Amino acid sequence: MQDLSDASLQAFALMSRELGCVMSTLVQTRHQVWLTQSPLTEGCRRALRAVPVTPGELFGSATQETLEQAAQARQTSLQLSGLRRSLGTPRLPPKAAPSHAHIQREAMAYVDLGGPPSHLMVTFAPLPVHCPGSLGPQSLTEPWIQYTALWPPFWNFLQFLLDSGCSHSTLRVYVAAISSLHDRVDSATVGRHRLVSLFLRGALRLRPPTAMRAPAWDLPLVLEALSSPPFEPLGQVKLKWLSMKAAFLLAITSAKRVGELHALSVSDTCLRWNSDGSGVTLWPNVAFLPKVLPRNHLNQPIQLARFDPPSEEGGYELLCPVRALRAYISATADIRQSEQLFVCHGGPNRGRALTKQRLSHWVVDTITHAYAASGRPPPSGVRCHSTRSVSASWAALRGVPLGTICAAASWASPSTFSRFYRVNVATPHPMGVVLMTSSAVSSQ
């Protein structure tokens, strides 16, 4: 009975300790979130992190005293710093930070000159005067005064990004990030404010999106190289070349993003071979979150069918993605230290999970090696993401329905493919049929 009581007390003590750790973690997390979103300086944040926890309160009664001590310590440090400077070479006193009234006068000066500063007006200028909501002579009065007074660094930051070569879509990402943390202005979020919308529209006119209409590299040339050494014979090649071939064929036949390929797994729940050997189905890891989050794109499988070309098209069976994938999984079984599909084939990380960047390099290196093997200079600026446009364009050329292509590539509508990904692969090639097998199976 005594032993049972002791065991119960020990279990209760362990539960109490674990519960305390969980509560402490939650409190610290709450503090960290609040401090991250607060306008306090980093010194004040560090001071508040050291304040003892008070039950029922965010920081407790010692907060005010702690902030005053931090401010006093900062003031003393500034005084000592000024004293050290005075002992050295005489310098002018530091310029005081501009007051709100000073910023207001600058904003009024901008309005007196007819609008925002010249470097910002270049962005606003492309908007036609007749356009609804455009920046006419009388449209930059109170809104511009208020917004300039509130956020002069905001406009300079956006213009800096635009001058640095950032696209309109990149600017929208930055604006969305700032809008999620900043207070509303004129009862609207920062991203929906009228002046911000006009600035983004001007940026779009200055730097419209460009779509590549010609493929960056020749798919038939790469497929030809994959059918010869050092990628064949498949049972005798080095693991490096087998890894590159499997990665490229999987990327070109699935039209998936590199992040989705990186999330594939060899676990029993994520990899299913057809009982008759006619194909394979792969699912991403359940913890993977795709770039596109609609429900029909979550945990979307990749279905690959075995490629059996007609007898008169000899050699094309060497391009079967199912064959390459089976050989790759078998070759990495002895060194595998991770359930991730693609693992490192050499070096100190041999057998460990591969990074997305290295997986992208495998695909690009395959294209580069194919050009080098044919004696042609490799194309410049090749990216792994280009396999999506090349794969989808070949599929469209072969008559695969646009709905099937968009579903395989996780595109919301055919317009995404037409506007940004479709390239001209007008010259048909018999080897392009390797891209169609898996898409044709999924469309049936």
Tab-separated table of C-alpha atoms in Angstrom:
chain	number	residue	atom	x	y	z
A	1	MET	CA	0.000	0.000	0.000
A	2	GLN	CA	2.871	2.342	0.869
A	3	ASP	CA	4.521	1.641	-2.487
A	4	LEU	CA	1.282	2.449	-4.289
A	5	SER	CA	0.973	5.726	-2.417
A	6	ASP	CA	4.560	6.643	-3.224
A	7	ALA	CA	4.029	5.825	-6.900
A	8	SER	CA	0.863	7.938	-6.958
A	9	LEU	CA	2.651	10.872	-5.366
A	10	GLN	CA	5.529	10.581	-7.815
A	11	ALA	CA	3.110	10.441	-10.754
A	12	PHE	CA	1.223	13.472	-9.427
A	13	ALA	CA	4.473	15.372	-8.948
A	14	LEU	CA	5.550	14.533	-12.493
A	15	MET	CA	2.176	15.638	-13.892
A	16	SER	CA	2.339	18.873	-11.922
A	17	ARG	CA	5.850	19.602	-13.176
A	18	GLU	CA	4.883	18.919	-16.813
A	19	LEU	CA	1.738	21.026	-16.455
A	20	GLY	CA	3.832	23.842	-15.041
A	21	CYS	CA	6.232	23.622	-17.976
A	22	VAL	CA	3.338	23.764	-20.440
A	23	MET	CA	1.758	26.762	-18.697
A	24	SER	CA	5.127	28.524	-18.571
A	25	THR	CA	5.622	27.942	-22.278
A	26	LEU	CA	2.161	29.321	-23.066
A	27	VAL	CA	2.754	32.421	-20.956
A	28	GLN	CA	6.144	33.049	-22.555
A	29	THR	CA	4.619	32.566	-26.005
A	30	ARG	CA	1.873	35.053	-25.204
A	31	HIS	CA	4.468	37.556	-23.999
A	32	GLN	CA	6.584	37.051	-27.112
A	33	VAL	CA	3.627	37.563	-29.466
A	34	TRP	CA	2.626	40.741	-27.668
A	35	LEU	CA	6.176	42.098	-27.695
A	36	THR	CA	6.642	41.271	-31.370
A	37	GLN	CA	3.547	43.269	-32.342
A	38	SER	CA	4.231	46.169	-29.976
A	39	PRO	CA	5.916	49.414	-31.114
A	40	LEU	CA	8.458	49.250	-28.271
A	41	THR	CA	12.174	49.440	-28.894
A	42	GLU	CA	14.307	46.337	-28.681
A	43	GLY	CA	15.788	47.506	-25.382
A	44	CYS	CA	12.349	47.805	-23.797
A	45	ARG	CA	11.383	44.393	-25.132
A	46	ARG	CA	14.449	42.817	-23.564
A	47	ALA	CA	13.609	44.491	-20.271
A	48	LEU	CA	10.019	43.221	-20.333
A	49	ARG	CA	11.145	39.669	-21.056
A	50	ALA	CA	12.919	39.682	-17.687
A	51	VAL	CA	9.844	40.860	-15.710
A	52	PRO	CA	8.581	38.170	-13.283
A	53	VAL	CA	5.304	36.501	-14.210
A	54	THR	CA	2.264	37.767	-12.292
A	55	PRO	CA	-0.804	35.477	-12.151
A	56	GLY	CA	-3.788	36.885	-14.018
A	57	GLU	CA	-1.841	39.738	-15.650
A	58	LEU	CA	0.131	40.086	-18.868
A	59	PHE	CA	3.290	41.522	-17.282
A	60	GLY	CA	2.356	42.606	-13.771
A	61	SER	CA	2.790	45.705	-11.626
A	62	ALA	CA	6.560	45.810	-12.081
A	63	THR	CA	6.215	46.677	-15.774
A	64	GLN	CA	6.173	50.459	-15.376
A	65	GLU	CA	9.171	50.459	-13.078
A	66	THR	CA	11.086	48.163	-15.436
A	67	LEU	CA	10.412	50.405	-18.443
A	68	GLU	CA	11.471	53.492	-16.510
A	69	GLN	CA	14.708	51.788	-15.503
A	70	ALA	CA	15.348	50.728	-19.103
A	71	ALA	CA	14.725	54.288	-20.326
A	72	GLN	CA	17.006	55.693	-17.627
A	73	ALA	CA	19.720	53.190	-18.509
A	74	ARG	CA	19.460	54.116	-22.177
A	75	GLN	CA	19.647	57.828	-21.346
A	76	THR	CA	22.728	57.240	-19.203
A	77	SER	CA	24.340	55.249	-22.003
A	78	LEU	CA	23.665	58.063	-24.458
A	79	GLN	CA	25.164	60.595	-22.058
A	80	LEU	CA	28.293	58.477	-21.608
A	81	SER	CA	28.537	58.068	-25.354
A	82	GLY	CA	28.295	61.835	-25.803
A	83	LEU	CA	30.951	62.322	-23.133
A	84	ARG	CA	33.340	59.950	-24.928
A	85	ARG	CA	32.786	61.810	-28.187
A	86	SER	CA	33.406	65.144	-26.502
A	87	LEU	CA	36.743	63.904	-25.212
A	88	GLY	CA	37.804	63.064	-28.757
A	89	THR	CA	37.424	65.093	-31.928
A	90	PRO	CA	34.827	67.828	-31.433
A	91	ARG	CA	31.635	67.061	-33.275
A	92	LEU	CA	28.343	68.764	-33.827
A	93	PRO	CA	25.518	67.654	-31.548
A	94	PRO	CA	23.334	64.925	-33.032
A	95	LYS	CA	20.425	66.151	-35.082
A	96	ALA	CA	17.167	65.817	-33.249
A	97	ALA	CA	14.560	63.468	-34.667
A	98	PRO	CA	11.980	65.334	-36.753
A	99	SER	CA	8.825	66.121	-34.851
A	100	HIS	CA	5.316	65.452	-36.078
A	101	ALA	CA	4.935	69.152	-36.851
A	102	HIS	CA	8.096	69.049	-38.977
A	103	ILE	CA	6.804	66.061	-40.923
A	104	GLN	CA	3.477	67.855	-41.327
A	105	ARG	CA	5.260	70.887	-42.807
A	106	GLU	CA	7.155	68.622	-45.211
A	107	ALA	CA	3.898	66.999	-46.257
A	108	MET	CA	2.351	70.439	-46.845
A	109	ALA	CA	5.385	71.357	-48.930
A	110	TYR	CA	4.809	68.259	-51.053
A	111	VAL	CA	1.203	69.268	-51.586
A	112	ASP	CA	2.224	72.846	-52.451
A	113	LEU	CA	4.492	71.384	-55.121
A	114	GLY	CA	1.546	69.528	-56.622
A	115	GLY	CA	1.867	66.081	-55.042
A	116	PRO	CA	4.319	63.652	-53.483
A	117	PRO	CA	8.118	63.886	-53.914
A	118	SER	CA	9.469	63.570	-57.426
A	119	HIS	CA	10.892	60.047	-56.944
A	120	LEU	CA	7.446	58.855	-55.839
A	121	MET	CA	5.568	60.867	-58.419
A	122	VAL	CA	7.361	58.858	-61.124
A	123	THR	CA	5.436	55.827	-59.928
A	124	PHE	CA	2.116	57.632	-59.554
A	125	ALA	CA	2.484	59.427	-62.903
A	126	PRO	CA	1.678	56.518	-65.274
A	127	LEU	CA	-1.940	56.556	-64.097
A	128	PRO	CA	-4.090	58.424	-66.655
A	129	VAL	CA	-5.811	61.536	-65.340
A	130	HIS	CA	-9.160	60.304	-66.649
A	131	CYS	CA	-8.753	57.020	-64.747
A	132	PRO	CA	-11.189	56.783	-61.777
A	133	GLY	CA	-9.322	57.649	-58.609
A	134	SER	CA	-6.226	58.864	-60.443
A	135	LEU	CA	-3.949	61.444	-58.876
A	136	GLY	CA	-5.253	64.651	-60.325
A	137	PRO	CA	-3.993	68.102	-59.245
A	138	GLN	CA	-6.569	68.363	-56.451
A	139	SER	CA	-6.499	64.740	-55.262
A	140	LEU	CA	-3.437	64.961	-52.984
A	141	THR	CA	-4.617	67.217	-50.208
A	142	GLU	CA	-5.634	65.807	-46.860
A	143	PRO	CA	-5.093	62.079	-47.708
A	144	TRP	CA	-1.529	62.694	-48.775
A	145	ILE	CA	-0.806	64.992	-45.820
A	146	GLN	CA	-2.107	62.407	-43.377
A	147	TYR	CA	-0.383	59.446	-44.927
A	148	THR	CA	2.954	61.184	-45.432
A	149	ALA	CA	2.884	62.383	-41.852
A	150	LEU	CA	2.176	58.864	-40.652
A	151	TRP	CA	4.485	56.855	-42.891
A	152	PRO	CA	7.278	58.629	-44.762
A	153	PRO	CA	9.546	55.517	-44.549
A	154	PHE	CA	6.792	53.353	-46.030
A	155	TRP	CA	6.763	55.143	-49.370
A	156	ASN	CA	10.550	55.263	-49.548
A	157	PHE	CA	10.675	51.533	-48.846
A	158	LEU	CA	8.194	50.676	-51.608
A	159	GLN	CA	9.980	52.934	-54.084
A	160	PHE	CA	13.320	51.380	-53.104
A	161	LEU	CA	11.941	47.916	-53.809
A	162	LEU	CA	10.603	49.075	-57.178
A	163	ASP	CA	13.897	50.755	-58.117
A	164	SER	CA	15.746	47.571	-57.093
A	165	GLY	CA	13.903	45.603	-59.771
A	166	CYS	CA	11.117	44.026	-57.704
A	167	SER	CA	7.982	43.160	-59.620
A	168	HIS	CA	4.452	44.286	-58.902
A	169	SER	CA	3.594	40.930	-57.326
A	170	THR	CA	6.603	41.201	-55.002
A	171	LEU	CA	5.498	44.649	-53.880
A	172	ARG	CA	2.049	43.267	-53.103
A	173	VAL	CA	3.603	40.592	-50.880
A	174	TYR	CA	5.498	43.238	-48.895
A	175	VAL	CA	2.380	45.408	-48.590
A	176	ALA	CA	0.340	42.428	-47.378
A	177	ALA	CA	2.967	41.615	-44.736
A	178	ILE	CA	3.025	45.211	-43.482
A	179	SER	CA	-0.760	45.435	-43.590
A	180	SER	CA	-1.139	42.378	-41.371
A	181	LEU	CA	0.782	44.071	-38.541
A	182	HIS	CA	-0.058	47.766	-38.958
A	183	ASP	CA	-3.082	49.594	-37.605
A	184	ARG	CA	-5.868	50.670	-39.910
A	185	VAL	CA	-5.594	54.018	-41.670
A	186	ASP	CA	-8.760	55.901	-42.620
A	187	SER	CA	-10.822	52.869	-41.516
A	188	ALA	CA	-9.009	50.689	-44.058
A	189	THR	CA	-6.074	48.355	-43.923
A	190	VAL	CA	-2.788	49.556	-45.376
A	191	GLY	CA	-3.145	47.263	-48.373
A	192	ARG	CA	-6.618	48.643	-49.207
A	193	HIS	CA	-5.789	52.304	-48.692
A	194	ARG	CA	-6.480	54.426	-51.756
A	195	LEU	CA	-2.950	55.825	-52.100
A	196	VAL	CA	-1.365	52.383	-51.705
A	197	SER	CA	-3.662	50.978	-54.380
A	198	LEU	CA	-2.746	53.825	-56.730
A	199	PHE	CA	0.957	53.298	-56.076
A	200	LEU	CA	0.684	49.582	-56.862
A	201	ARG	CA	-1.248	50.317	-60.031
A	202	GLY	CA	1.455	52.729	-61.108
A	203	ALA	CA	4.123	50.127	-60.332
A	204	LEU	CA	2.234	47.617	-62.479
A	205	ARG	CA	2.244	50.038	-65.412
A	206	LEU	CA	5.925	50.816	-64.982
A	207	ARG	CA	6.952	47.176	-64.688
A	208	PRO	CA	4.307	44.939	-66.268
A	209	PRO	CA	4.761	41.183	-65.855
A	210	THR	CA	6.551	39.447	-68.676
A	211	ALA	CA	5.909	35.869	-69.703
A	212	MET	CA	8.452	33.743	-71.540
A	213	ARG	CA	6.938	32.556	-74.813
A	214	ALA	CA	9.798	30.295	-75.893
A	215	PRO	CA	11.089	27.375	-73.811
A	216	ALA	CA	14.347	28.078	-72.026
A	217	TRP	CA	15.757	24.681	-72.995
A	218	ASP	CA	15.122	21.858	-75.463
A	219	LEU	CA	13.206	18.943	-73.922
A	220	PRO	CA	13.915	16.405	-76.719
A	221	LEU	CA	17.636	17.057	-76.341
A	222	VAL	CA	17.500	16.340	-72.591
A	223	LEU	CA	15.404	13.200	-73.077
A	224	GLU	CA	17.880	11.971	-75.676
A	225	ALA	CA	20.717	12.402	-73.169
A	226	LEU	CA	18.789	10.489	-70.493
A	227	SER	CA	18.640	7.475	-72.819
A	228	SER	CA	22.427	7.157	-73.047
A	229	PRO	CA	25.423	6.988	-70.679
A	230	PRO	CA	26.042	8.050	-67.957
A	231	PHE	CA	22.291	7.629	-67.253
A	232	GLU	CA	22.088	4.162	-68.823
A	233	PRO	CA	22.184	1.212	-68.346
A	234	LEU	CA	20.099	1.909	-65.272
A	235	GLY	CA	21.272	-1.095	-63.270
A	236	GLN	CA	24.953	-0.157	-63.555
A	237	VAL	CA	25.059	3.637	-63.302
A	238	LYS	CA	26.326	5.542	-60.297
A	239	LEU	CA	23.790	6.653	-57.726
A	240	LYS	CA	24.433	10.292	-58.654
A	241	TRP	CA	23.227	9.857	-62.237
A	242	LEU	CA	20.335	7.641	-61.179
A	243	SER	CA	19.216	10.265	-58.667
A	244	MET	CA	19.358	13.046	-61.251
A	245	LYS	CA	17.438	11.008	-63.825
A	246	ALA	CA	14.694	9.992	-61.386
A	247	ALA	CA	14.288	13.574	-60.147
A	248	PHE	CA	14.106	15.041	-63.648
A	249	LEU	CA	11.641	12.473	-65.006
A	250	LEU	CA	9.406	12.864	-61.965
A	251	ALA	CA	9.482	16.666	-62.286
A	252	ILE	CA	8.759	16.693	-66.028
A	253	THR	CA	5.961	14.107	-65.944
A	254	SER	CA	4.160	15.481	-62.885
A	255	ALA	CA	4.510	19.267	-63.519
A	256	LYS	CA	4.782	19.716	-59.747
A	257	ARG	CA	6.628	22.413	-57.852
A	258	VAL	CA	9.950	21.484	-56.310
A	259	GLY	CA	8.387	21.856	-52.852
A	260	GLU	CA	5.792	19.222	-53.689
A	261	LEU	CA	8.446	16.849	-55.033
A	262	HIS	CA	10.527	17.450	-51.924
A	263	ALA	CA	7.567	16.437	-49.712
A	264	LEU	CA	7.187	12.971	-51.279
A	265	SER	CA	7.888	9.988	-49.056
A	266	VAL	CA	8.677	6.281	-49.361
A	267	SER	CA	6.598	5.326	-46.329
A	268	ASP	CA	3.852	2.751	-46.813
A	269	THR	CA	1.158	5.406	-46.427
A	270	CYS	CA	2.674	7.672	-49.092
A	271	LEU	CA	3.836	5.202	-51.762
A	272	ARG	CA	1.640	2.587	-53.451
A	273	TRP	CA	2.767	0.376	-56.329
A	274	ASN	CA	0.065	-1.054	-58.595
A	275	SER	CA	-0.291	-4.793	-58.078
A	276	ASP	CA	0.217	-5.470	-61.785
A	277	GLY	CA	3.281	-3.213	-61.983
A	278	SER	CA	1.524	-0.775	-64.301
A	279	GLY	CA	2.231	2.312	-62.246
A	280	VAL	CA	2.693	3.974	-58.875
A	281	THR	CA	0.855	6.546	-56.745
A	282	LEU	CA	2.728	8.960	-54.488
A	283	TRP	CA	1.356	11.233	-51.768
A	284	PRO	CA	3.203	14.078	-50.030
A	285	ASN	CA	3.979	13.921	-46.358
A	286	VAL	CA	0.889	14.742	-44.284
A	287	ALA	CA	2.731	17.638	-42.638
A	288	PHE	CA	3.343	19.331	-45.999
A	289	LEU	CA	1.417	22.526	-46.773
A	290	PRO	CA	1.313	23.364	-50.489
A	291	LYS	CA	1.623	26.864	-51.879
A	292	VAL	CA	-1.996	26.732	-53.053
A	293	LEU	CA	-4.250	25.879	-50.112
A	294	PRO	CA	-7.729	25.131	-51.529
A	295	ARG	CA	-9.124	21.840	-50.298
A	296	ASN	CA	-8.787	20.091	-53.656
A	297	HIS	CA	-5.041	20.788	-53.665
A	298	LEU	CA	-4.291	19.405	-50.204
A	299	ASN	CA	-2.528	16.036	-50.102
A	300	GLN	CA	-2.968	15.678	-53.859
A	301	PRO	CA	-1.442	12.412	-55.144
A	302	ILE	CA	0.849	11.959	-58.125
A	303	GLN	CA	-0.184	9.051	-60.341
A	304	LEU	CA	2.441	7.728	-62.734
A	305	ALA	CA	1.780	5.030	-65.311
A	306	ARG	CA	4.400	2.737	-66.796
A	307	PHE	CA	5.529	3.949	-70.218
A	308	ASP	CA	5.318	1.214	-72.832
A	309	PRO	CA	6.024	2.771	-76.247
A	310	PRO	CA	5.262	0.940	-79.492
A	311	SER	CA	7.935	-1.453	-80.726
A	312	GLU	CA	8.853	0.836	-83.632
A	313	GLU	CA	9.818	3.557	-81.149
A	314	GLY	CA	12.731	1.649	-79.694
A	315	GLY	CA	14.688	3.191	-76.827
A	316	TYR	CA	11.889	5.318	-75.438
A	317	GLU	CA	11.142	2.773	-72.707
A	318	LEU	CA	14.356	4.014	-71.064
A	319	LEU	CA	12.450	7.229	-70.258
A	320	CYS	CA	9.780	5.523	-68.156
A	321	PRO	CA	9.481	7.453	-64.852
A	322	VAL	CA	8.095	4.385	-63.028
A	323	ARG	CA	11.148	2.354	-64.070
A	324	ALA	CA	13.547	5.077	-62.914
A	325	LEU	CA	11.700	5.585	-59.627
A	326	ARG	CA	11.688	1.874	-58.802
A	327	ALA	CA	15.411	1.608	-59.533
A	328	TYR	CA	16.157	4.682	-57.412
A	329	ILE	CA	14.205	3.460	-54.374
A	330	SER	CA	15.884	0.060	-54.620
A	331	ALA	CA	19.368	1.589	-54.939
A	332	THR	CA	18.899	3.861	-51.895
A	333	ALA	CA	17.337	1.236	-49.625
A	334	ASP	CA	20.648	0.298	-47.969
A	335	ILE	CA	21.843	3.856	-47.296
A	336	ARG	CA	18.484	5.502	-46.551
A	337	GLN	CA	18.261	7.295	-43.193
A	338	SER	CA	15.037	9.159	-43.939
A	339	GLU	CA	11.601	8.321	-45.300
A	340	GLN	CA	11.789	11.300	-47.640
A	341	LEU	CA	11.835	10.120	-51.256
A	342	PHE	CA	14.978	11.930	-52.363
A	343	VAL	CA	18.072	11.562	-50.167
A	344	CYS	CA	21.678	12.673	-50.507
A	345	HIS	CA	23.749	10.315	-52.654
A	346	GLY	CA	27.182	11.244	-51.314
A	347	GLY	CA	29.228	13.194	-48.793
A	348	PRO	CA	28.792	13.274	-45.028
A	349	ASN	CA	24.985	13.492	-45.414
A	350	ARG	CA	24.754	10.344	-47.526
A	351	GLY	CA	21.329	8.786	-47.032
A	352	ARG	CA	19.856	11.775	-45.235
A	353	ALA	CA	16.938	13.894	-46.425
A	354	LEU	CA	17.713	16.143	-49.372
A	355	THR	CA	17.024	19.888	-49.275
A	356	LYS	CA	14.760	21.620	-51.776
A	357	GLN	CA	17.671	23.653	-53.068
A	358	ARG	CA	19.753	20.547	-53.789
A	359	LEU	CA	16.786	18.869	-55.475
A	360	SER	CA	16.463	21.902	-57.743
A	361	HIS	CA	20.174	21.627	-58.540
A	362	TRP	CA	19.704	18.002	-59.579
A	363	VAL	CA	17.103	18.976	-62.185
A	364	VAL	CA	19.128	21.918	-63.477
A	365	ASP	CA	22.335	19.852	-63.550
A	366	THR	CA	20.561	17.221	-65.642
A	367	ILE	CA	19.656	19.845	-68.249
A	368	THR	CA	23.152	21.344	-68.189
A	369	HIS	CA	24.824	17.945	-68.590
A	370	ALA	CA	22.560	17.080	-71.529
A	371	TYR	CA	23.675	20.205	-73.379
A	372	ALA	CA	27.328	19.560	-72.554
A	373	ALA	CA	27.057	15.957	-73.773
A	374	SER	CA	25.639	17.150	-77.117
A	375	GLY	CA	28.397	19.729	-77.547
A	376	ARG	CA	26.056	22.697	-77.212
A	377	PRO	CA	26.476	25.582	-74.769
A	378	PRO	CA	24.057	25.288	-71.846
A	379	PRO	CA	21.258	27.864	-71.699
A	380	SER	CA	21.637	30.625	-69.154
A	381	GLY	CA	19.241	31.205	-66.313
A	382	VAL	CA	17.715	27.720	-66.287
A	383	ARG	CA	15.566	27.091	-63.227
A	384	CYS	CA	13.934	23.961	-61.890
A	385	HIS	CA	10.575	25.749	-61.998
A	386	SER	CA	10.795	25.832	-65.810
A	387	THR	CA	9.900	22.124	-65.937
A	388	ARG	CA	6.315	23.098	-65.081
A	389	SER	CA	5.896	25.301	-68.138
A	390	VAL	CA	7.676	22.875	-70.480
A	391	SER	CA	5.740	19.858	-69.210
A	392	ALA	CA	2.335	21.568	-69.316
A	393	SER	CA	3.002	23.061	-72.773
A	394	TRP	CA	3.938	19.669	-74.229
A	395	ALA	CA	0.822	18.175	-72.661
A	396	ALA	CA	-1.365	20.881	-74.208
A	397	LEU	CA	0.280	20.289	-77.591
A	398	ARG	CA	-0.572	16.596	-77.379
A	399	GLY	CA	-4.231	17.361	-76.720
A	400	VAL	CA	-4.507	16.822	-72.961
A	401	PRO	CA	-7.517	18.830	-71.657
A	402	LEU	CA	-6.656	22.090	-69.909
A	403	GLY	CA	-8.641	21.017	-66.867
A	404	THR	CA	-6.441	17.950	-66.460
A	405	ILE	CA	-3.275	20.013	-66.887
A	406	CYS	CA	-4.400	22.569	-64.296
A	407	ALA	CA	-5.344	19.836	-61.837
A	408	ALA	CA	-1.941	18.157	-62.208
A	409	ALA	CA	-0.050	21.455	-61.810
A	410	SER	CA	-2.335	22.751	-58.996
A	411	TRP	CA	-3.440	25.800	-60.982
A	412	ALA	CA	-6.772	27.363	-60.073
A	413	SER	CA	-7.794	28.189	-63.649
A	414	PRO	CA	-6.558	27.720	-67.234
A	415	SER	CA	-5.785	31.434	-67.412
A	416	THR	CA	-2.837	30.914	-65.057
A	417	PHE	CA	-1.336	28.459	-67.511
A	418	SER	CA	-2.100	30.622	-70.551
A	419	ARG	CA	-0.763	33.864	-69.063
A	420	PHE	CA	2.352	32.726	-67.245
A	421	TYR	CA	3.405	29.192	-68.163
A	422	ARG	CA	2.483	28.320	-71.724
A	423	VAL	CA	5.489	28.354	-74.068
A	424	ASN	CA	5.776	27.630	-77.759
A	425	VAL	CA	6.698	24.004	-78.378
A	426	ALA	CA	5.135	24.040	-81.810
A	427	THR	CA	7.452	21.449	-83.388
A	428	PRO	CA	6.132	18.052	-82.258
A	429	HIS	CA	8.621	15.380	-81.352
A	430	PRO	CA	7.847	11.675	-80.912
A	431	MET	CA	9.671	11.598	-77.578
A	432	GLY	CA	7.161	14.085	-76.175
A	433	VAL	CA	4.694	11.230	-75.762
A	434	VAL	CA	6.481	10.238	-72.544
A	435	LEU	CA	4.904	13.285	-70.912
A	436	MET	CA	1.399	12.241	-71.787
A	437	THR	CA	1.059	8.829	-70.212
A	438	SER	CA	0.394	9.838	-66.630
A	439	SER	CA	-1.816	12.782	-67.674
A	440	ALA	CA	-3.888	10.609	-69.997
A	441	VAL	CA	-4.464	8.066	-67.232
A	442	SER	CA	-5.641	10.740	-64.791
A	443	SER	CA	-8.030	12.240	-67.369
A	444	GLN	CA	-9.860	8.946	-67.940
